[in-house]
Coordinates of C-alpha atoms in Angstrom, one line a residue:
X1 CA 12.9 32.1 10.9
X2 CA 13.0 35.1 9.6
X3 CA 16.7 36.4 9.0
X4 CA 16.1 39.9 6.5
X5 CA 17.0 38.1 3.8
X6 CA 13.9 38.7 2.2
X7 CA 13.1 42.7 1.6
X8 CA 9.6 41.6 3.0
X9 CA 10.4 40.7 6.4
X10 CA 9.1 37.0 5.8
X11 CA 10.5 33.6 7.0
X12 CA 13.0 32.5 5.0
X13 CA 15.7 30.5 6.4
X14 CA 15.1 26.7 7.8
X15 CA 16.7 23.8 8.6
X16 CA 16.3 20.2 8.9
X17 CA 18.4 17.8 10.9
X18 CA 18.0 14.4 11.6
X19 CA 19.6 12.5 14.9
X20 CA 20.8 9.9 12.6
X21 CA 22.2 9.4 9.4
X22 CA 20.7 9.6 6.3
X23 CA 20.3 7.6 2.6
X24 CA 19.2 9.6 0.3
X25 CA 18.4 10.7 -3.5
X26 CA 18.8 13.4 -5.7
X27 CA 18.1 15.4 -8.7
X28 CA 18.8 18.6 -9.5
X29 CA 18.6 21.1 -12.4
X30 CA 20.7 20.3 -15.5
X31 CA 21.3 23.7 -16.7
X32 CA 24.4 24.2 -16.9
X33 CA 24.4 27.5 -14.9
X34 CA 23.6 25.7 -12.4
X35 CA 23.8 27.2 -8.6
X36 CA 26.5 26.7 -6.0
X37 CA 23.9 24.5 -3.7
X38 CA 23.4 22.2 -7.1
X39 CA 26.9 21.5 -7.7
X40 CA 28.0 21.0 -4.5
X41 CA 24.9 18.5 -3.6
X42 CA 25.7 16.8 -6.7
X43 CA 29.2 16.2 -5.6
X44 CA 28.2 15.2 -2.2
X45 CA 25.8 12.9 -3.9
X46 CA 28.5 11.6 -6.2
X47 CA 30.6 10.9 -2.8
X48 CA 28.1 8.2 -1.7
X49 CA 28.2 9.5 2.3
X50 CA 25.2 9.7 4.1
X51 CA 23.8 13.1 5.6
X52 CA 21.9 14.7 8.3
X53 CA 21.2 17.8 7.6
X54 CA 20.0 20.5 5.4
X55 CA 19.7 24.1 5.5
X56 CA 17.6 26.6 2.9
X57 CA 17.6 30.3 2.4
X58 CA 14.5 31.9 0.1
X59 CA 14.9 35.3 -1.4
X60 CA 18.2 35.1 -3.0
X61 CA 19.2 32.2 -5.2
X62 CA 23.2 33.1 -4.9
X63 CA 23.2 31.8 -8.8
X64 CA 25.8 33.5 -11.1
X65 CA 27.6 34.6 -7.9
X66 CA 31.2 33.4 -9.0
X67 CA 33.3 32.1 -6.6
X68 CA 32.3 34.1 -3.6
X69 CA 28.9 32.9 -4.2
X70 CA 30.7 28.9 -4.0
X71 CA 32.5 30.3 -0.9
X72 CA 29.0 31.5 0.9
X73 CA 27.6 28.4 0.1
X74 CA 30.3 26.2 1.8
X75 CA 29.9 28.5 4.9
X76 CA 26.2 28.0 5.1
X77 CA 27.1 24.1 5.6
X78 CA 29.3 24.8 7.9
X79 CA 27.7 27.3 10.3
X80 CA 24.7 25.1 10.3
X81 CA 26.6 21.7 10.5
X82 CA 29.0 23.7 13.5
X83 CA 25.5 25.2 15.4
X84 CA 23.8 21.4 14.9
X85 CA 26.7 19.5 15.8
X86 CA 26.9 17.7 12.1
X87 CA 30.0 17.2 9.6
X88 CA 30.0 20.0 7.3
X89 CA 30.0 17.4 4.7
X90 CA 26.8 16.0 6.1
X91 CA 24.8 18.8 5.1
X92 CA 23.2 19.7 1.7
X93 CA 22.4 23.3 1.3
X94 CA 19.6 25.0 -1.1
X95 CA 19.0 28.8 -2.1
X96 CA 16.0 30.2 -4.2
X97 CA 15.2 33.7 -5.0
X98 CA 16.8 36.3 -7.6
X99 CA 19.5 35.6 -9.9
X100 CA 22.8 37.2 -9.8
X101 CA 22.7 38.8 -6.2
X102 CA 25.5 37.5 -3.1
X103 CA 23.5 36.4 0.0
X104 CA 23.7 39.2 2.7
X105 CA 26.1 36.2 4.5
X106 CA 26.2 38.4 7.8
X107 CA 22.1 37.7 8.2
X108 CA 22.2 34.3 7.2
X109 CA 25.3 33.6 9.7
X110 CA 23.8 35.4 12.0
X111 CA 20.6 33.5 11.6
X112 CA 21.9 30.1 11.3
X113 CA 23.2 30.8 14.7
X114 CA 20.1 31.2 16.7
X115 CA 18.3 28.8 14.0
X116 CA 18.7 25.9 17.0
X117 CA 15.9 28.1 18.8
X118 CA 13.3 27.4 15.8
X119 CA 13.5 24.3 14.9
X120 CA 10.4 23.3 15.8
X121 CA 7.8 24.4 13.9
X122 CA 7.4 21.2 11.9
X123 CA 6.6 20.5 8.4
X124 CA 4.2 23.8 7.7
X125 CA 6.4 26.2 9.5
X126 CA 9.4 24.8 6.8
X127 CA 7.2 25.1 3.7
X128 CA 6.6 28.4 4.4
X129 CA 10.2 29.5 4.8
X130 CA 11.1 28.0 1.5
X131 CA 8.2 29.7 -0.2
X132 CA 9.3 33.0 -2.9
X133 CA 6.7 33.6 -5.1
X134 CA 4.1 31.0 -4.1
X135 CA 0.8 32.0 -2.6
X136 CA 0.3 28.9 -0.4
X137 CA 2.8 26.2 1.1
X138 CA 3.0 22.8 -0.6
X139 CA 2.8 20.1 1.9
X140 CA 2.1 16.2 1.0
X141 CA 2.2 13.0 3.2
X142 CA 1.4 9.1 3.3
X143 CA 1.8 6.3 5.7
X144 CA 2.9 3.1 5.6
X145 CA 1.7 -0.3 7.3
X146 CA 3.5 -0.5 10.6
X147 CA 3.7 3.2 11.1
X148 CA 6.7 4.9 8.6
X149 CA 5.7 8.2 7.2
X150 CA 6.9 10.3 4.6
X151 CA 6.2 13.7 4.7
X152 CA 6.8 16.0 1.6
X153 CA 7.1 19.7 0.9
X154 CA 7.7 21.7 -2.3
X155 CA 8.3 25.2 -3.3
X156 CA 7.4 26.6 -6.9
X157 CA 5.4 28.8 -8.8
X158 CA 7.5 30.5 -11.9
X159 CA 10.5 29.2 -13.8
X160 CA 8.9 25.9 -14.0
X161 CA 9.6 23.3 -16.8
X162 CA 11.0 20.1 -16.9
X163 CA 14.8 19.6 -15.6
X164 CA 13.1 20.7 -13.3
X165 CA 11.7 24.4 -13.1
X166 CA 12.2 26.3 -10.0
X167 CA 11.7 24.3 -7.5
X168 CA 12.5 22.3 -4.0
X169 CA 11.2 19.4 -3.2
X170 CA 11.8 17.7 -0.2
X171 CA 10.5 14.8 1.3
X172 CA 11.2 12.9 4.7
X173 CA 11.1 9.6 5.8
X174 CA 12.0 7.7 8.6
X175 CA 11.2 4.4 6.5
X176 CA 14.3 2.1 6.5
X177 CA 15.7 2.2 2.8
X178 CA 19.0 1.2 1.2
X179 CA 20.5 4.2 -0.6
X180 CA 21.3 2.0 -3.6
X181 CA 17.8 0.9 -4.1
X182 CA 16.4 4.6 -3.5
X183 CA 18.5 6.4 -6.1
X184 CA 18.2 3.9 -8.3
X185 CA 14.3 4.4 -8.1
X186 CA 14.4 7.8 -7.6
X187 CA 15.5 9.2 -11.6
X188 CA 11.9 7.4 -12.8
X189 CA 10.0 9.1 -9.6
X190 CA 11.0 12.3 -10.4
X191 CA 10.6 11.7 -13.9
X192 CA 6.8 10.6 -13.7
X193 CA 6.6 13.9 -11.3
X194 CA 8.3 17.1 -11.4
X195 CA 9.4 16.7 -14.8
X196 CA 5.8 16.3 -16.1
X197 CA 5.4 19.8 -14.1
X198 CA 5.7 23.0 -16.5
X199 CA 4.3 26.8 -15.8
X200 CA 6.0 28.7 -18.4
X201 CA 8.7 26.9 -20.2
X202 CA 11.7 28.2 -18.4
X203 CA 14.4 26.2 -16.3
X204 CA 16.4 27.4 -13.0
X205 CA 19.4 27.0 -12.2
X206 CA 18.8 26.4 -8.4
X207 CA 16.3 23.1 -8.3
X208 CA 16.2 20.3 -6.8
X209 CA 14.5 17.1 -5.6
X210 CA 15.6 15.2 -2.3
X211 CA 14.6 12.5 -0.3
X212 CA 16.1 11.7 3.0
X213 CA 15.3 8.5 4.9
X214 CA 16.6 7.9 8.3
X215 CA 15.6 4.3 9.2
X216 CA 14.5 5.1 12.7
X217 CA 10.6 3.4 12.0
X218 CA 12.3 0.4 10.4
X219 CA 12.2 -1.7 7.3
X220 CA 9.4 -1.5 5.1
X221 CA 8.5 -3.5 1.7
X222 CA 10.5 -1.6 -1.1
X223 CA 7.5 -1.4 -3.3
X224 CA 5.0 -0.1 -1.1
X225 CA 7.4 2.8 0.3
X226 CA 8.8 3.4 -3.2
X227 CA 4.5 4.3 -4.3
X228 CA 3.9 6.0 -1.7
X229 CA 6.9 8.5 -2.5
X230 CA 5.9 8.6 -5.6
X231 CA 2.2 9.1 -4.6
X232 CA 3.4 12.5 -2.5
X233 CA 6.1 13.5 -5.3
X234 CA 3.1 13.4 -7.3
X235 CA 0.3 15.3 -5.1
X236 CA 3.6 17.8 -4.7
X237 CA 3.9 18.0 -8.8
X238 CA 0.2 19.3 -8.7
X239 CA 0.2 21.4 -6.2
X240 CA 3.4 23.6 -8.1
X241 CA 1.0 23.5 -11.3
X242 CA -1.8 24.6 -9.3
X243 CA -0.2 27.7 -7.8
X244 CA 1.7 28.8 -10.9
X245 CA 2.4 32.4 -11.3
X246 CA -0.6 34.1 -12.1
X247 CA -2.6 30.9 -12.4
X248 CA -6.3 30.5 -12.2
X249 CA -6.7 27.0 -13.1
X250 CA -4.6 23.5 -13.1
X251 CA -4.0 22.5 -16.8
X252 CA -4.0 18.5 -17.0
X253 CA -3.2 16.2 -20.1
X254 CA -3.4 12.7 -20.2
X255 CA -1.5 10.8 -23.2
X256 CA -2.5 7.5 -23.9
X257 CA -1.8 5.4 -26.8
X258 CA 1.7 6.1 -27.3
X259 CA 4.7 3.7 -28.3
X260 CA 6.9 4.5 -24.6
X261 CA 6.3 6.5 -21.8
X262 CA 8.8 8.5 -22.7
X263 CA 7.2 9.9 -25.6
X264 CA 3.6 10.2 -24.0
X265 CA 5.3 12.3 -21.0
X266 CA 6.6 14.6 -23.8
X267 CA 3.3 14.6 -25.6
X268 CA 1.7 15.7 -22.3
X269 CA 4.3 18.6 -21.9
X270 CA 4.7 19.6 -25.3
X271 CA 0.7 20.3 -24.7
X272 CA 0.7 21.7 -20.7
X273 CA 3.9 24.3 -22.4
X274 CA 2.0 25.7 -25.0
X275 CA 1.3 29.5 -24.5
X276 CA -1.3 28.8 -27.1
X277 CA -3.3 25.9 -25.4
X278 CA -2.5 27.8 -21.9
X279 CA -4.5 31.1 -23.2
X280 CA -7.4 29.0 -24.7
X281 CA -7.7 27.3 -21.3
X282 CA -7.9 30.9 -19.5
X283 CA -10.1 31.4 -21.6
X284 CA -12.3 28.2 -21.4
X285 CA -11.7 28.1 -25.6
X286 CA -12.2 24.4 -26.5
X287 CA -10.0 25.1 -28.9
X288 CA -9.1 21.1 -29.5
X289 CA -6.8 21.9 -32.4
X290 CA -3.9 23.8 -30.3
X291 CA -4.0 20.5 -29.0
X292 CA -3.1 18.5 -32.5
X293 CA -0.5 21.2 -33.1
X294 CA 0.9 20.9 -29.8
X295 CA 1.2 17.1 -29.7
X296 CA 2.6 17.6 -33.5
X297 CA 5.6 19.2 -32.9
X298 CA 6.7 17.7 -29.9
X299 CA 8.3 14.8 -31.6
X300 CA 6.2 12.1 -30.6
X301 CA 4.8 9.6 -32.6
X302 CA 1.1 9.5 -33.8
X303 CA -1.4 8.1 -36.2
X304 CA -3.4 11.2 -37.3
X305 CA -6.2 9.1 -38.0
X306 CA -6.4 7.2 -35.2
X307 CA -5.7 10.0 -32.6
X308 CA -8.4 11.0 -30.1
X309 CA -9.0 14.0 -28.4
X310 CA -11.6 14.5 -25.1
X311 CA -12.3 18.1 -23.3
X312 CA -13.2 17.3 -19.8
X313 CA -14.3 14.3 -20.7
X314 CA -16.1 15.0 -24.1
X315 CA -14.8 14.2 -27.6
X316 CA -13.8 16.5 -29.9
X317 CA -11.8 14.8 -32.3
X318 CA -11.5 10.6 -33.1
X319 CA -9.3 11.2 -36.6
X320 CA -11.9 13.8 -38.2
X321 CA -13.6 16.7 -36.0
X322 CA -16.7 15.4 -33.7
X323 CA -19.9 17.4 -33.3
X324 CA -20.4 19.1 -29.9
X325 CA -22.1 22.0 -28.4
X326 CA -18.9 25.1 -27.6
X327 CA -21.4 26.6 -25.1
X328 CA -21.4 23.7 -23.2
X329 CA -17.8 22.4 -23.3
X330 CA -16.8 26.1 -22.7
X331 CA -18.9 26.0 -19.9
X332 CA -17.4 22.8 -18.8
X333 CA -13.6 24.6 -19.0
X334 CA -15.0 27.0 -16.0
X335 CA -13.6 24.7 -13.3
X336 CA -10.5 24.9 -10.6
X337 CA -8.9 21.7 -13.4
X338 CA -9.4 21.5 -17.2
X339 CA -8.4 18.0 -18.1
X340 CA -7.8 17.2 -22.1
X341 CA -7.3 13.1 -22.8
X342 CA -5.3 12.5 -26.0
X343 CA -5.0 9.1 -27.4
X344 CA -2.0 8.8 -30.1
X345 CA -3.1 6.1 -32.1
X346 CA 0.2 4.1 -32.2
X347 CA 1.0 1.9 -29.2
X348 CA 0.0 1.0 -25.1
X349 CA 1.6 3.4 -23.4
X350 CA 0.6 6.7 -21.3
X351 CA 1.6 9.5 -19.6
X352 CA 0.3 12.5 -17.6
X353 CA 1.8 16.5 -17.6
X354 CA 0.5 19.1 -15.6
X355 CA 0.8 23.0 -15.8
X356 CA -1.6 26.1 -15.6
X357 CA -4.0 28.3 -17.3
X358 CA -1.2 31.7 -19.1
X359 CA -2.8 34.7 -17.4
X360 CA -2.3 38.7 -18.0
X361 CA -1.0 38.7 -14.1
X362 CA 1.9 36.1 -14.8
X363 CA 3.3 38.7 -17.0
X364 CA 2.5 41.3 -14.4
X365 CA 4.1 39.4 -11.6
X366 CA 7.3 38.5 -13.9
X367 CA 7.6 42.6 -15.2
X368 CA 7.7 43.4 -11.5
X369 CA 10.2 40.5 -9.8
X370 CA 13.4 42.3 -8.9
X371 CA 12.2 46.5 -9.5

């Protein structure tokens, strides 16, 4: 609904509730100015207890708020766990929006009180309300044999860079799943995800990653449910890059040849980061070298003269430069995703980062936010 918390008069506080009790996972931001809603998540999630509920304003992220902002967060739990009939303690909370700024608590009460009224405008209607700067909702979903779905929705388009940028994801499941098996998944999900994800190499203090699973559909095989999140966690991750601020184009690079994951993930992001390789891809520059540079200072290890390097799809470097035609490789770079495939020379393993194209209107966008 919307509850004027937003200066535009768009939705932006929701609410989910589930008739059962939840397990559940999370990750959030570790900046350590991290928001009221992180902290107190994390210490719910520390606490072990199932929950049920979860309620999100966009427009103001009640960061850097003190302890009246910690107060207004507590009382957003327990308006909405008193208007749902849940534990207080049963119900995570997020906020996203501007820095520095107390919620306007007598709208969101207000709000949270005829909430009950909305809740029923499903999955689209929710990824609308969490949207700030995003141009389109982020919605994701898989099923699994015998009928279980998970459905996922994200919010995200500035601030975005590992740890985990500025944004919510949320995904729902009724797929029975014990908690201890999900969170212990859940670190290398989000990992594999929205920490390969960056726009412009700056971290929030308000983000998070959730999954809530309330067993109503039954048991399913652990491996098959735990792909399929990952599957929409990943079609998510995308979608953020996609629809970064000012974005024109989805940046994607694949690291292969690396000695651990680890390092080819940070390869990959090193590159997607890089205002440099972001320009040239606005620009539909094959310029392969910001590529070497990139991949050179991000601390992973390479063999120079065994490291490949492909432009959607053609080579441009194999150890010493390769012949090709710019014209046509430019022309190539023209498309809604520029892919580059890098191969470090030094072991088996691979990784994949996405981000976006660094345009004049993210810096128009990010001149304008709050005046």
């Amino acid at each position: 609904m919307a509850a004027g918390i937003k200066p535009s008069g768009k939705t932006d506080l929701s609410g989910v509730v589930s008739a059962t009790t939840c397990t559940w996972a999370f990750a959030g931001t570790r900046s350590t100015t991290a928001a009221a809603c992180v902290t107190r998540n994390r210490d719910l999630y520390a606490g072990g207890q199932g929950v049920r509920g979860l309620v999100v304003n966009a427009g103001i992220a009640n960061a850097a708020t003190g302890a009246r902002g910690a107060h207004d967060n507590e009382d957003m739990a327990d308006a909405f766990g008193s208007v749902m009939n849940v534990a207080a303690e049963q119900v995570l909370t997020a906020s996203t929006g501007i820095i520095g700024h107390l919620l306007p608590m007598d709208r969101v009460l207000s709000g949270i009180e005829h909430l009950p009224d909305e809740l029923d405008g499903g999955a689209d209607a929710f990824a609308h309300a969490i949207m700030t700067t995003d141009t389109r909702v982020k919605l994701a979903h898989a099923t699994l044999p015998g009928g279980a779905r998970i459905v996922g929705t994200a919010k995200g388009s500035g601030m975005i860079h590992p740890d985990m940028a500025t944004m919510f994801a949320f995904a729902f499941t009724d797929a029975e799943v014990g908690q201890t098996a999900l969170r212990a998944a859940f670190p290398a999900i989000v990992a594999r995800t929205f920490n390969a994800v960056t726009v412009d190499g700056d971290t929030s203090t308000n983000d998070m990653a959730v999954v809530l699973a309330n067993g109503e559909a039954g048991p399913v095989d652990l491996k098959v449910f735990l792909e399929a999140l990952e599957g929409v966690m990943r079609d998510l991750a995308r979608q953020i890059a996609a629809d970064g601020e000012g974005a024109s184009k989805l940046l994607t690079v694949r690291v292969t040849g690396a000695r651990s994951e680890a390092e080819a993930l940070l390869a990959a992001r090193t590159c997607c980061v890089s205002p440099l390789l972001k320009s040239a891809v606005h620009g539909n520059d094959p310029n392969w070298g910001r590529v070497i540079m990139a991949v050179g200072r991000s601390g992973a290890a390479v063999d120079i003269e065994r490291m490949k390097v492909s432009v959607q799809g053609q080579p441009v470097f194999a150890g010493r430069p390769l012949p090709y035609e710019d014209a046509a490789v430019s022309a190539s770079m023209k498309a809604d995703e520029v892919v580059f495939d890098v191969d470090l020379g030094v072991g088996s393993a691979h990784g994949e980062a996405w981000g976006c194209d660094l345009s004049a209107e993210y810096v128009s966008i990010n001149a304008d936010y709050t005046t």
